[in-house]
Amino acid sequence: MFTTKSGEKIFIVDGHVTLWDGSDENIKNRYGEEFIKCFYDYHKLSPQEYIWPYKKYQKYSEEDFEQDVFQNGYVDVAIFNPQFLGDFYYSGFSNVARNEGFRKKHPGQVITNGYWDPRNEEVGLKQLEEDVQRYKWPGVKLYTAEWKGDSKGWKLTDPWSYRYLERSQELGLKNIHVHKGPTIRPLNKDAFDVGDVDEVASMFPKLNFIVEHCGLPRLSDFCYIAAQEPNVYAGLAVAIALIHTRPRYFSEIISELLFWLGPDRILFGSDYALWQPKWLIERFIDLELPEDLAAETGQITFEAKKKILGENAARLYNIEIPGRNESGAQAGSQKPEPAASVA
Amino acid sequence: MICVDRTEEVWSALSVVTDPEIDESVVSLDFVTDVKVASDSRVEIDFRLPTYWCAPNFAFLMASDMRDAVAALEWVTEVSVKLSDHFSADLINRSVALRQDFRDAFPGETDGDLSSIRRKFLGYAFERRQELLLRYLVAKGQTPDWFRRALLSELMALPLDPEGISLRNLYLFTMRRMIPGGLQESLAFVTVNGESLEAQDFKAYLRQITGVRRTAEFNGFLCRSLLTERVKRMGETGDKGEGRSTKDDLSANGER
């Protein structure tokens, strides 16, 4: 819970957290090393006092997580969105069994999503069924830029991906978090294209597609798609980290998202341990759009902030917000209208 | 003996090469780390990118654009462009040296050359620059009606201050690349598809292309931040691009 200066409580759901292991012992090859180092460069967008030494950043403890997210970070419920990266790390960058252990330690505070990779074809589909039975995942994180053997990525519209999406729907994996990353074949096309989200969102209207990093670096393409597809959501991870170093840019991004998607389809995510929820939330609560932006899209309201910080994710994940008995009842089945149409 | 003037000429030639995604010069983005001119007029260019994973298609485009821009200098006998610290550096370097097509660099991973992606990003650059010019001219009192009807010759005839001239030049530079050929009597402001703005709600159109510009700026900022951290982390010393790396705005593109 975050308590405002005037005493109002805000329920916080962090829509994107990880317990990762990028330690030297777990690194398989140069790619694994470059990956965690690149992550560390992103980490440096944090305010100085929140920057960790590299060694700690490679592998932090569960106690670090508890302290940074639950105790200091105001977070009531944290949603794990794991990345496997089995070609880079021996036991995976994220490990779903470890996540499950952590969830059991924190009943009601942790939601663990899983992942699937369509390139595992039939075997992976079976594995998915077993995983869902074992871990009761309510959703998955899809990392289309993941390397696997010779493959440098995949598309949501690949034939096997369709089969996995169909099975996800059958298994009740309702919330599909998609990280839109580069290096997708064919390489000569725009690899950051969010167009495949458009197609599958139309084909699977019962699934929610939470596009992490709101489609960056193709924010405007993402906005046009999201405006047309009511089951497409924006995950603020990465974008919100700019609130410290470039508040003006972040204001432009959030005003753009509010214009095209409206306040009901934007989800806060710290991407912990890339960034800590504490400072992100504190700054977001204080955010006021500059006058020229506010004139175009309206000022961001306190109600909108509350939705983004917790209520929207609570609706998608059936999380009960204390003191609000009706919350979560619709389980994301109510699709808000798009805030604007492209036409 | 290294010829200083010639080195400067190479830097200047490189400054018109842009990162397609950000629409800024590879020089102002600090991607180019070193330029060497040998006594036999061979040129060596070193460059790097903000992450080990930057999209190889963009890396290839930039490398081959740099090669071509420098090879166009009259005195240059040979150009070698070397990308470092990138997962596909070897493939890209070899292919650019052999003047191969992108398809040859990554056999089986493409289904064509890069011309469509080049066109797409030229379109983004066009919209981004048009938006900056439109906003500038709106602030100077031009009306939506004027934008809908103005001919290129009228845009050229507008008396502008240096900032306005720079924005106009940047816009026209991209427009010429998009629509080659004589344009004097054509409309000054058209959509990326070459259509007139007659049917457009001007405000909505401006909002749409503003999104394109914001995306590019956001990417530019992220690239700069990541590159800065990467350079620090790698403990790089003696950065040859010093003094060229801080220009932060469109005017640093060096296009005239």
Coordinates of C-alpha atoms in Angstrom, one line a residue:
Chain A
M1 CA 0.0 0.0 0.0
F2 CA 1.1 3.5 -0.8
T3 CA -0.2 6.2 1.5
T4 CA -0.5 9.6 0.0
K5 CA 0.3 12.8 1.9
S6 CA -3.4 13.3 2.5
G7 CA -3.7 9.8 3.9
E8 CA -5.3 8.0 1.0
K9 CA -4.3 4.4 0.5
I10 CA -3.3 3.1 -2.9
F11 CA -3.3 -0.6 -3.7
I12 CA -0.2 -1.5 -5.7
V13 CA 0.3 -4.4 -8.1
D14 CA 3.7 -4.6 -9.6
G15 CA 3.0 -6.2 -13.0
H16 CA 6.5 -7.2 -13.8
V17 CA 9.1 -8.6 -11.4
T18 CA 11.8 -11.3 -11.6
L19 CA 14.1 -13.3 -9.4
W20 CA 16.9 -13.8 -11.9
D21 CA 20.2 -15.6 -11.8
G22 CA 22.8 -14.0 -14.0
S23 CA 25.7 -15.1 -11.8
D24 CA 29.0 -16.2 -13.4
E25 CA 28.3 -19.8 -12.2
N26 CA 25.0 -19.8 -14.2
I27 CA 26.4 -18.1 -17.4
K28 CA 26.9 -20.6 -20.2
N29 CA 28.6 -18.4 -22.8
R30 CA 29.5 -14.9 -24.0
Y31 CA 25.8 -14.2 -24.8
G32 CA 24.7 -14.9 -21.3
E33 CA 27.4 -12.5 -20.1
E34 CA 26.5 -9.8 -22.6
F35 CA 22.9 -10.1 -21.7
I36 CA 23.2 -9.5 -17.9
K37 CA 25.7 -6.7 -18.7
C38 CA 23.2 -5.1 -21.0
F39 CA 20.6 -5.4 -18.3
Y40 CA 23.0 -3.7 -15.9
D41 CA 23.4 -0.7 -18.3
Y42 CA 19.6 -0.3 -18.2
H43 CA 19.8 -0.5 -14.4
K44 CA 21.9 2.7 -14.5
L45 CA 18.9 4.7 -15.4
S46 CA 18.1 4.5 -11.7
P47 CA 18.7 7.4 -9.3
Q48 CA 22.3 7.1 -7.9
E49 CA 21.3 5.8 -4.5
Y50 CA 19.5 2.8 -6.0
I51 CA 22.3 1.5 -8.1
W52 CA 23.7 -1.8 -7.0
P53 CA 27.2 -3.2 -7.6
Y54 CA 27.4 -5.5 -10.6
K55 CA 27.9 -8.7 -8.5
K56 CA 24.8 -8.1 -6.5
Y57 CA 22.9 -7.3 -9.6
Q58 CA 23.9 -10.6 -11.2
K59 CA 22.2 -12.6 -8.4
Y60 CA 20.4 -10.9 -5.6
S61 CA 18.7 -12.8 -2.7
E62 CA 15.1 -13.5 -1.9
E63 CA 15.6 -11.2 1.2
D64 CA 16.7 -8.4 -1.2
F65 CA 13.5 -8.9 -3.1
E66 CA 11.3 -9.0 0.0
Q67 CA 12.8 -5.8 1.3
D68 CA 12.9 -3.8 -2.0
V69 CA 9.5 -4.9 -3.3
F70 CA 7.3 -5.6 -0.3
Q71 CA 8.8 -3.7 2.6
N72 CA 10.2 -0.5 1.0
G73 CA 8.5 -0.7 -2.4
Y74 CA 4.8 -0.4 -1.4
V75 CA 3.9 -3.5 -3.5
D76 CA 0.9 -5.5 -2.3
V77 CA 1.0 -8.1 -5.1
A78 CA 4.0 -8.8 -7.3
I79 CA 3.6 -10.6 -10.6
F80 CA 6.5 -12.8 -11.8
N81 CA 7.1 -12.7 -15.5
P82 CA 10.0 -15.1 -16.1
Q83 CA 12.5 -15.3 -19.0
F84 CA 14.0 -18.7 -19.6
L85 CA 17.0 -18.0 -21.9
G86 CA 18.1 -21.6 -21.7
D87 CA 20.7 -21.0 -24.5
F88 CA 22.5 -18.5 -22.3
Y89 CA 22.1 -19.8 -18.7
Y90 CA 22.5 -23.3 -17.3
S91 CA 19.4 -23.3 -15.1
G92 CA 17.6 -20.5 -16.9
F93 CA 17.8 -16.8 -16.2
S94 CA 14.5 -17.2 -14.4
N95 CA 13.6 -20.5 -12.9
V96 CA 10.0 -21.4 -12.5
A97 CA 10.6 -23.9 -9.7
R98 CA 12.4 -21.2 -7.7
N99 CA 9.6 -18.8 -8.4
E100 CA 7.0 -21.3 -7.2
G101 CA 9.0 -21.8 -3.9
F102 CA 9.0 -18.0 -3.4
R103 CA 5.3 -17.8 -4.1
K104 CA 4.5 -20.4 -1.4
K105 CA 6.5 -18.4 1.1
H106 CA 4.4 -15.4 0.3
P107 CA 0.8 -16.5 0.0
G108 CA -1.4 -13.8 -1.5
Q109 CA 1.5 -11.5 -2.3
V110 CA 3.0 -13.3 -5.3
I111 CA 1.6 -14.4 -8.6
T112 CA 3.8 -16.5 -10.8
N113 CA 3.3 -16.6 -14.6
G114 CA 5.1 -19.1 -16.7
Y115 CA 6.3 -19.2 -20.2
W116 CA 6.2 -21.2 -23.4
D117 CA 8.2 -21.4 -26.5
P118 CA 6.4 -22.5 -29.7
R119 CA 9.7 -23.9 -31.1
N120 CA 9.4 -26.8 -28.5
E121 CA 6.4 -27.9 -30.6
E122 CA 4.5 -31.0 -29.4
V123 CA 6.8 -31.7 -26.5
G124 CA 6.5 -28.2 -25.2
L125 CA 2.7 -28.4 -25.4
K126 CA 2.7 -31.4 -23.1
Q127 CA 5.1 -29.7 -20.8
L128 CA 2.9 -26.7 -20.7
E129 CA -0.1 -28.8 -19.6
E130 CA 2.0 -30.4 -16.8
D131 CA 3.4 -27.0 -15.7
V132 CA 0.0 -25.4 -15.6
Q133 CA -1.3 -28.3 -13.5
R134 CA 1.7 -28.1 -11.1
Y135 CA 2.0 -24.3 -10.8
K136 CA -1.5 -23.0 -11.6
W137 CA -0.1 -20.2 -13.7
P138 CA -2.7 -17.5 -14.6
G139 CA -0.6 -16.3 -17.5
V140 CA 2.6 -16.5 -19.4
K141 CA 5.4 -14.2 -20.4
L142 CA 6.5 -14.6 -24.0
Y143 CA 9.9 -13.6 -25.1
T144 CA 9.9 -13.7 -28.8
A145 CA 13.5 -12.6 -29.1
E146 CA 14.8 -15.6 -27.3
W147 CA 17.5 -17.6 -29.0
K148 CA 17.2 -21.3 -29.5
G149 CA 19.8 -23.2 -31.4
D150 CA 20.0 -21.6 -34.8
S151 CA 16.8 -19.6 -34.3
K152 CA 17.1 -16.0 -33.2
G153 CA 13.5 -15.5 -32.4
W154 CA 9.9 -16.2 -33.4
K155 CA 6.6 -14.5 -34.1
L156 CA 3.3 -14.7 -32.4
T157 CA 1.8 -15.5 -35.7
D158 CA 3.9 -18.6 -36.4
P159 CA 1.8 -21.7 -36.9
W160 CA 3.1 -23.3 -33.7
S161 CA 2.5 -20.2 -31.7
Y162 CA -1.2 -20.3 -32.8
R163 CA -1.4 -23.8 -31.3
Y164 CA 0.1 -22.7 -28.1
L165 CA -2.2 -19.7 -27.9
E166 CA -5.2 -22.0 -28.5
R167 CA -4.0 -24.3 -25.7
S168 CA -3.4 -21.4 -23.4
Q169 CA -6.9 -20.3 -23.9
E170 CA -8.1 -23.8 -23.1
L171 CA -5.9 -24.0 -20.0
G172 CA -7.1 -20.7 -18.7
L173 CA -3.8 -18.9 -19.2
K174 CA -5.6 -15.7 -19.8
N175 CA -2.9 -13.1 -19.5
I176 CA -0.3 -13.2 -22.2
H177 CA 2.5 -10.8 -21.4
V178 CA 4.5 -10.2 -24.6
H179 CA 7.9 -8.7 -24.6
K180 CA 8.4 -7.3 -28.0
G181 CA 12.1 -7.7 -28.7
P182 CA 14.3 -7.5 -31.8
T183 CA 16.0 -10.2 -33.9
I184 CA 13.0 -11.9 -35.3
R185 CA 13.2 -13.5 -38.7
P186 CA 13.2 -12.6 -41.4
L187 CA 15.9 -10.3 -40.4
N188 CA 15.3 -7.9 -43.3
K189 CA 11.9 -7.0 -41.9
D190 CA 11.3 -4.5 -39.1
A191 CA 12.1 -6.8 -36.2
F192 CA 10.4 -4.6 -33.6
D193 CA 7.2 -4.7 -35.5
V194 CA 4.2 -5.0 -33.2
G195 CA 2.0 -6.1 -36.0
D196 CA 1.9 -9.7 -34.9
V197 CA 0.2 -8.6 -31.7
D198 CA -2.5 -7.1 -33.8
E199 CA -3.3 -10.3 -35.5
V200 CA -3.4 -12.6 -32.5
A201 CA -5.3 -10.1 -30.4
S202 CA -8.1 -10.2 -33.0
M203 CA -7.9 -14.0 -33.3
F204 CA -7.9 -14.6 -29.5
P205 CA -10.4 -12.1 -28.1
K206 CA -10.6 -14.0 -24.8
L207 CA -6.9 -13.6 -24.1
N208 CA -5.4 -10.4 -22.7
F209 CA -2.3 -9.3 -24.4
I210 CA -0.1 -7.1 -22.1
V211 CA 2.6 -5.7 -24.3
E212 CA 5.5 -5.0 -22.0
H213 CA 7.5 -1.9 -22.6
C214 CA 4.4 -0.6 -24.5
G215 CA 5.8 -1.6 -27.8
L216 CA 8.9 0.5 -27.5
P217 CA 10.8 1.2 -29.7
R218 CA 7.6 1.4 -31.7
L219 CA 5.3 3.3 -29.4
S220 CA 3.2 4.9 -32.0
D221 CA 2.7 1.6 -33.9
F222 CA 1.7 0.0 -30.6
C223 CA -0.8 2.8 -29.8
Y224 CA -2.6 2.5 -33.2
I225 CA -3.0 -1.3 -32.6
A226 CA -4.0 -1.0 -29.0
A227 CA -6.6 1.6 -29.9
Q228 CA -8.3 -1.0 -32.2
E229 CA -7.9 -4.1 -30.0
P230 CA -9.7 -3.9 -26.7
N231 CA -7.8 -6.9 -25.3
V232 CA -4.4 -5.2 -25.7
Y233 CA -2.8 -3.6 -22.7
A234 CA 0.3 -1.5 -22.1
G235 CA 2.9 -2.7 -19.6
L236 CA 4.8 0.3 -18.3
A237 CA 8.1 -1.6 -17.5
V238 CA 11.2 0.2 -18.9
A239 CA 9.1 3.2 -20.1
I240 CA 8.4 4.3 -16.5
A241 CA 12.1 4.2 -15.6
L242 CA 12.5 7.3 -17.7
I243 CA 10.5 9.2 -15.0
H244 CA 13.8 9.9 -13.2
T245 CA 16.2 10.8 -16.0
R246 CA 13.8 12.1 -18.6
P247 CA 10.5 13.1 -16.9
R248 CA 9.4 15.1 -20.0
Y249 CA 9.8 12.0 -22.3
F250 CA 7.9 9.9 -19.8
S251 CA 5.1 12.5 -19.6
E252 CA 4.9 12.3 -23.4
I253 CA 4.7 8.6 -23.4
I254 CA 2.0 8.4 -20.7
S255 CA -0.1 11.1 -22.3
E256 CA 0.1 9.3 -25.6
L257 CA -1.0 6.0 -23.9
L258 CA -3.8 7.8 -22.1
F259 CA -5.0 9.3 -25.3
W260 CA -5.1 6.1 -27.3
L261 CA -5.8 3.4 -24.6
G262 CA -7.4 5.3 -21.8
P263 CA -6.6 4.7 -18.1
D264 CA -8.1 1.2 -17.9
R265 CA -5.5 -0.6 -20.1
I266 CA -2.2 0.6 -18.7
L267 CA -0.3 -1.6 -16.1
F268 CA 2.5 -0.5 -13.8
G269 CA 5.5 -2.7 -13.8
S270 CA 8.9 -2.0 -12.1
D271 CA 10.8 -4.7 -13.9
Y272 CA 12.5 -5.4 -10.6
A273 CA 15.5 -5.8 -10.2
L274 CA 16.2 -3.6 -13.2
W275 CA 14.6 -0.8 -11.2
Q276 CA 13.1 -0.6 -7.7
P277 CA 9.4 0.0 -7.3
K278 CA 9.9 2.5 -4.5
W279 CA 11.2 5.4 -6.4
L280 CA 9.2 4.6 -9.5
I281 CA 5.9 4.7 -7.5
E282 CA 6.9 7.8 -5.5
R283 CA 7.7 9.7 -8.7
F284 CA 4.6 8.4 -10.6
I285 CA 2.3 9.6 -7.8
D286 CA 3.9 13.0 -8.0
L287 CA 3.7 13.2 -11.7
E288 CA 2.0 16.1 -13.4
L289 CA 2.0 16.5 -17.1
P290 CA 3.6 19.7 -18.4
E291 CA 1.0 22.3 -19.5
D292 CA 1.4 21.8 -23.2
L293 CA 0.8 18.1 -23.0
A294 CA -2.1 18.5 -20.6
A295 CA -3.7 20.9 -23.0
E296 CA -3.7 18.2 -25.7
T297 CA -4.7 15.2 -23.7
G298 CA -5.8 16.4 -20.3
Q299 CA -4.0 16.2 -17.0
I300 CA -3.3 12.7 -15.6
T301 CA -5.8 12.3 -12.7
F302 CA -5.3 10.6 -9.3
E303 CA -8.0 8.1 -10.3
A304 CA -6.0 7.2 -13.4
K305 CA -2.9 6.7 -11.4
K306 CA -4.7 4.4 -9.0
K307 CA -5.9 2.3 -11.9
I308 CA -2.5 2.1 -13.4
L309 CA -0.7 1.3 -10.2
G310 CA -3.0 -1.5 -9.1
E311 CA -6.7 -1.6 -10.1
N312 CA -6.2 -2.6 -13.7
A313 CA -3.9 -5.6 -12.9
A314 CA -6.2 -6.6 -10.0
R315 CA -9.0 -6.8 -12.6
L316 CA -7.0 -9.0 -15.0
Y317 CA -5.7 -11.3 -12.2
N318 CA -8.8 -11.5 -10.0
I319 CA -7.0 -9.9 -7.1
E320 CA -9.2 -8.6 -4.3
I321 CA -8.5 -5.1 -3.3
P322 CA -8.9 -4.8 0.5
G323 CA -11.9 -2.6 1.3
R324 CA -13.5 -3.1 -2.1
N325 CA -15.7 -6.1 -2.0
E326 CA -16.8 -6.0 -5.7
S327 CA -13.3 -5.9 -7.1
G328 CA -12.0 -8.6 -9.4
A329 CA -15.4 -10.0 -9.9
Q330 CA -15.3 -9.6 -13.6
A331 CA -11.9 -11.1 -14.0
G332 CA -11.0 -9.0 -16.9
S333 CA -14.0 -10.1 -18.9
Q334 CA -15.2 -6.5 -19.2
K335 CA -13.4 -5.0 -22.0
P336 CA -13.2 -1.2 -21.9
E337 CA -13.9 0.6 -25.1
P338 CA -10.8 2.0 -26.8
A339 CA -10.3 5.7 -25.8
A340 CA -10.0 6.8 -29.4
S341 CA -10.4 5.3 -32.8
V342 CA -7.7 5.6 -35.4
A343 CA -10.2 6.7 -38.1
Chain B
M1 CA 51.5 10.8 -42.5
I2 CA 47.8 11.1 -41.6
C3 CA 46.2 13.9 -43.4
V4 CA 44.0 15.9 -41.0
D5 CA 41.9 17.6 -43.6
R6 CA 41.1 14.3 -45.2
T7 CA 40.2 12.8 -41.8
E8 CA 37.8 15.8 -41.4
E9 CA 36.3 15.2 -44.8
V10 CA 35.6 11.6 -43.8
W11 CA 33.9 12.7 -40.5
S12 CA 31.9 15.2 -42.5
A13 CA 30.8 12.5 -45.0
L14 CA 29.9 10.2 -42.1
S15 CA 27.8 12.9 -40.4
V16 CA 25.0 12.5 -43.1
V17 CA 24.6 8.8 -42.4
T18 CA 21.8 8.3 -39.9
D19 CA 20.6 5.6 -37.6
P20 CA 17.4 4.8 -39.4
E21 CA 15.5 4.2 -36.2
I22 CA 16.5 7.5 -34.5
D23 CA 17.0 9.6 -37.6
E24 CA 20.1 11.1 -36.2
S25 CA 23.7 11.0 -37.5
V26 CA 25.9 8.1 -36.5
V27 CA 28.5 10.7 -35.6
S28 CA 26.3 12.7 -33.2
L29 CA 25.1 9.5 -31.7
D30 CA 28.8 8.7 -31.0
F31 CA 28.6 5.4 -32.8
V32 CA 31.8 6.1 -34.8
T33 CA 34.8 5.6 -32.6
D34 CA 37.7 6.1 -35.0
V35 CA 38.6 7.2 -38.5
K36 CA 42.0 6.5 -40.0
V37 CA 43.2 7.7 -43.4
A38 CA 46.3 5.9 -44.7
S39 CA 48.9 7.5 -47.0
D40 CA 47.6 5.5 -49.9
S41 CA 44.1 7.0 -49.3
R42 CA 42.6 4.0 -47.8
V43 CA 40.1 4.8 -45.1
E44 CA 39.3 2.7 -42.0
I45 CA 36.2 3.4 -39.9
D46 CA 35.4 1.8 -36.5
F47 CA 32.0 1.9 -35.0
R48 CA 30.0 0.4 -32.2
L49 CA 26.4 0.3 -31.0
P50 CA 24.7 0.7 -27.6
T51 CA 24.1 -3.0 -27.1
Y52 CA 25.5 -6.3 -28.1
W53 CA 22.0 -7.1 -29.5
C54 CA 21.2 -4.1 -31.6
A55 CA 19.2 -5.2 -34.6
P56 CA 21.6 -6.6 -37.2
N57 CA 19.6 -5.2 -40.1
F58 CA 20.0 -1.6 -38.9
A59 CA 23.7 -2.3 -38.1
F60 CA 24.1 -3.5 -41.7
L61 CA 22.3 -0.5 -43.1
M62 CA 24.5 1.9 -41.2
A63 CA 27.7 0.1 -42.1
S64 CA 27.0 0.0 -45.8
D65 CA 25.7 3.6 -45.8
M66 CA 29.0 4.7 -44.1
R67 CA 31.0 2.7 -46.7
D68 CA 29.1 4.3 -49.5
A69 CA 29.2 7.9 -48.1
V70 CA 33.0 7.7 -47.7
A71 CA 33.6 5.9 -50.9
A72 CA 31.9 8.8 -52.7
L73 CA 34.8 11.1 -51.8
E74 CA 36.9 11.5 -54.9
W75 CA 40.3 10.7 -53.4
V76 CA 39.3 7.6 -51.5
T77 CA 40.7 4.3 -52.9
E78 CA 39.3 1.8 -50.4
V79 CA 37.0 1.9 -47.4
S80 CA 36.8 -0.6 -44.6
V81 CA 34.1 -0.4 -42.0
K82 CA 34.4 -2.3 -38.8
L83 CA 31.7 -2.9 -36.2
S84 CA 32.9 -4.1 -32.8
D85 CA 31.3 -5.8 -29.8
H86 CA 28.2 -7.0 -31.6
F87 CA 26.9 -10.6 -31.8
S88 CA 26.9 -10.5 -35.6
A89 CA 29.9 -8.2 -36.1
D90 CA 31.9 -10.7 -38.1
L91 CA 29.1 -11.5 -40.6
I92 CA 28.3 -7.8 -41.0
N93 CA 31.9 -6.7 -41.4
R94 CA 32.7 -9.3 -44.0
S95 CA 29.6 -8.8 -46.0
V96 CA 30.0 -5.0 -46.1
A97 CA 33.6 -5.4 -47.1
L98 CA 32.6 -7.7 -50.0
R99 CA 29.8 -5.2 -51.0
Q100 CA 27.4 -8.1 -50.5
D101 CA 23.7 -7.8 -50.1
F102 CA 22.2 -8.3 -46.7
R103 CA 20.8 -11.6 -47.9
D104 CA 24.4 -12.9 -48.3
A105 CA 25.4 -11.9 -44.8
F106 CA 22.6 -13.9 -43.2
P107 CA 21.8 -16.7 -45.6
G108 CA 18.4 -18.3 -44.8
E109 CA 17.4 -15.6 -42.3
T110 CA 16.0 -13.1 -44.7
D111 CA 13.5 -13.3 -47.5
G112 CA 14.7 -10.3 -49.4
D113 CA 17.0 -7.3 -49.3
L114 CA 16.6 -4.3 -47.0
S115 CA 15.0 -1.9 -49.4
S116 CA 11.5 -2.1 -47.8
I117 CA 12.8 -1.5 -44.3
R118 CA 14.9 1.4 -45.7
R119 CA 11.8 2.9 -47.3
K120 CA 9.7 2.4 -44.1
F121 CA 12.3 4.3 -42.0
L122 CA 12.8 7.0 -44.5
G123 CA 9.0 7.5 -44.2
Y124 CA 9.4 7.8 -40.4
A125 CA 12.2 10.3 -40.9
F126 CA 10.0 12.3 -43.3
E127 CA 7.1 12.4 -40.9
R128 CA 9.4 13.3 -38.0
R129 CA 11.0 16.2 -39.8
Q130 CA 7.7 17.4 -41.3
E131 CA 6.2 17.5 -37.8
L132 CA 9.0 19.7 -36.5
L133 CA 8.6 22.0 -39.5
L134 CA 4.8 22.2 -39.2
R135 CA 4.9 23.0 -35.5
Y136 CA 7.5 25.7 -36.1
L137 CA 5.4 27.2 -38.9
V138 CA 2.2 27.0 -36.9
A139 CA 3.9 28.9 -34.2
K140 CA 4.8 31.5 -36.8
G141 CA 1.1 31.9 -37.8
Q142 CA 0.6 29.6 -40.8
T143 CA -2.8 28.1 -41.0
P144 CA -4.0 24.5 -41.8
D145 CA -5.4 25.9 -45.0
W146 CA -2.0 27.2 -46.1
F147 CA -0.4 23.9 -45.3
R148 CA -3.0 22.1 -47.4
R149 CA -2.4 24.3 -50.5
A150 CA 1.2 25.6 -50.3
L151 CA 3.5 24.6 -53.2
L152 CA 7.1 23.8 -52.7
S153 CA 8.1 27.0 -54.4
E154 CA 6.0 28.9 -51.8
L155 CA 7.6 27.0 -48.9
M156 CA 11.0 27.9 -50.4
A157 CA 10.1 31.5 -50.7
L158 CA 9.1 31.9 -47.0
P159 CA 11.4 34.2 -45.2
L160 CA 12.6 32.2 -42.2
D161 CA 15.1 32.7 -39.4
P162 CA 18.1 30.3 -39.1
E163 CA 16.2 27.8 -37.0
G164 CA 13.4 27.7 -39.6
I165 CA 15.8 27.4 -42.5
S166 CA 17.5 24.4 -40.8
L167 CA 14.2 22.7 -40.2
R168 CA 13.1 23.3 -43.8
N169 CA 16.3 21.9 -45.1
L170 CA 16.1 18.8 -43.0
Y171 CA 12.6 18.2 -44.2
L172 CA 13.4 18.9 -47.9
F173 CA 16.4 16.6 -47.8
T174 CA 14.2 13.7 -46.8
M175 CA 11.4 14.7 -49.1
R176 CA 13.8 14.6 -52.1
R177 CA 15.0 11.2 -51.1
M178 CA 11.4 10.0 -50.9
I179 CA 10.2 11.6 -54.1
P180 CA 13.1 12.0 -56.4
G181 CA 12.8 14.3 -59.4
G182 CA 11.7 17.8 -60.0
L183 CA 9.3 19.0 -57.4
Q184 CA 9.1 22.7 -57.8
E185 CA 5.3 22.9 -58.5
S186 CA 4.2 20.1 -56.3
L187 CA 2.6 20.4 -52.9
A188 CA 5.0 21.3 -50.1
F189 CA 3.2 19.1 -47.5
V190 CA 2.0 15.7 -48.3
T191 CA 1.5 12.5 -46.3
V192 CA 4.1 9.8 -46.3
N193 CA 2.2 8.2 -49.1
G194 CA 2.5 11.3 -51.2
E195 CA -1.2 12.3 -50.8
S196 CA -2.3 15.8 -50.2
L197 CA -3.4 16.9 -46.8
E198 CA -6.7 18.1 -48.2
A199 CA -8.8 15.4 -46.7
Q200 CA -6.9 15.3 -43.4
D201 CA -8.1 16.7 -40.1
F202 CA -5.0 18.8 -39.5
K203 CA -4.9 18.4 -35.8
A204 CA -5.3 14.7 -35.9
Y205 CA -2.7 14.4 -38.6
L206 CA -0.3 16.5 -36.5
R207 CA -0.9 14.2 -33.5
Q208 CA -0.2 11.1 -35.6
I209 CA 3.1 12.3 -36.9
T210 CA 4.0 13.7 -33.5
G211 CA 3.9 10.1 -32.2
V212 CA 6.5 9.1 -34.8
R213 CA 8.8 11.9 -33.7
R214 CA 8.4 11.0 -30.0
T215 CA 9.2 7.4 -30.6
A216 CA 12.4 8.4 -32.4
E217 CA 13.4 10.7 -29.6
F218 CA 12.7 8.1 -27.0
N219 CA 14.9 5.6 -28.8
G220 CA 17.6 8.2 -29.2
F221 CA 17.6 8.9 -25.5
L222 CA 17.7 5.3 -24.6
C223 CA 20.5 4.6 -27.1
R224 CA 22.6 7.4 -25.7
S225 CA 22.1 6.3 -22.1
L226 CA 23.0 2.7 -22.9
L227 CA 26.0 3.6 -25.0
T228 CA 27.3 5.8 -22.3
E229 CA 27.0 3.1 -19.7
R230 CA 28.5 0.5 -22.0
V231 CA 31.5 2.7 -22.8
K232 CA 32.0 3.3 -19.1
R233 CA 31.7 -0.3 -18.3
M234 CA 34.1 -1.4 -20.9
G235 CA 36.6 1.1 -19.5
E236 CA 37.2 2.5 -22.9
T237 CA 40.0 5.0 -23.1
G238 CA 41.0 7.7 -25.6
D239 CA 37.6 8.1 -27.3
K240 CA 38.4 9.5 -30.7
G241 CA 34.9 10.8 -31.2
E242 CA 35.4 13.3 -28.4
G243 CA 33.9 16.6 -28.9
R244 CA 31.6 15.3 -31.6
S245 CA 29.4 13.3 -29.2
T246 CA 27.5 15.9 -27.4
K247 CA 25.4 17.4 -30.1
D248 CA 22.0 16.5 -29.2
D249 CA 19.6 17.8 -31.7
L250 CA 18.5 17.5 -35.3
S251 CA 20.9 20.2 -36.4
A252 CA 23.7 17.8 -35.7
N253 CA 22.7 15.7 -38.6
G254 CA 24.9 17.8 -40.8
E255 CA 22.6 17.6 -43.8
R256 CA 22.7 20.6 -46.0

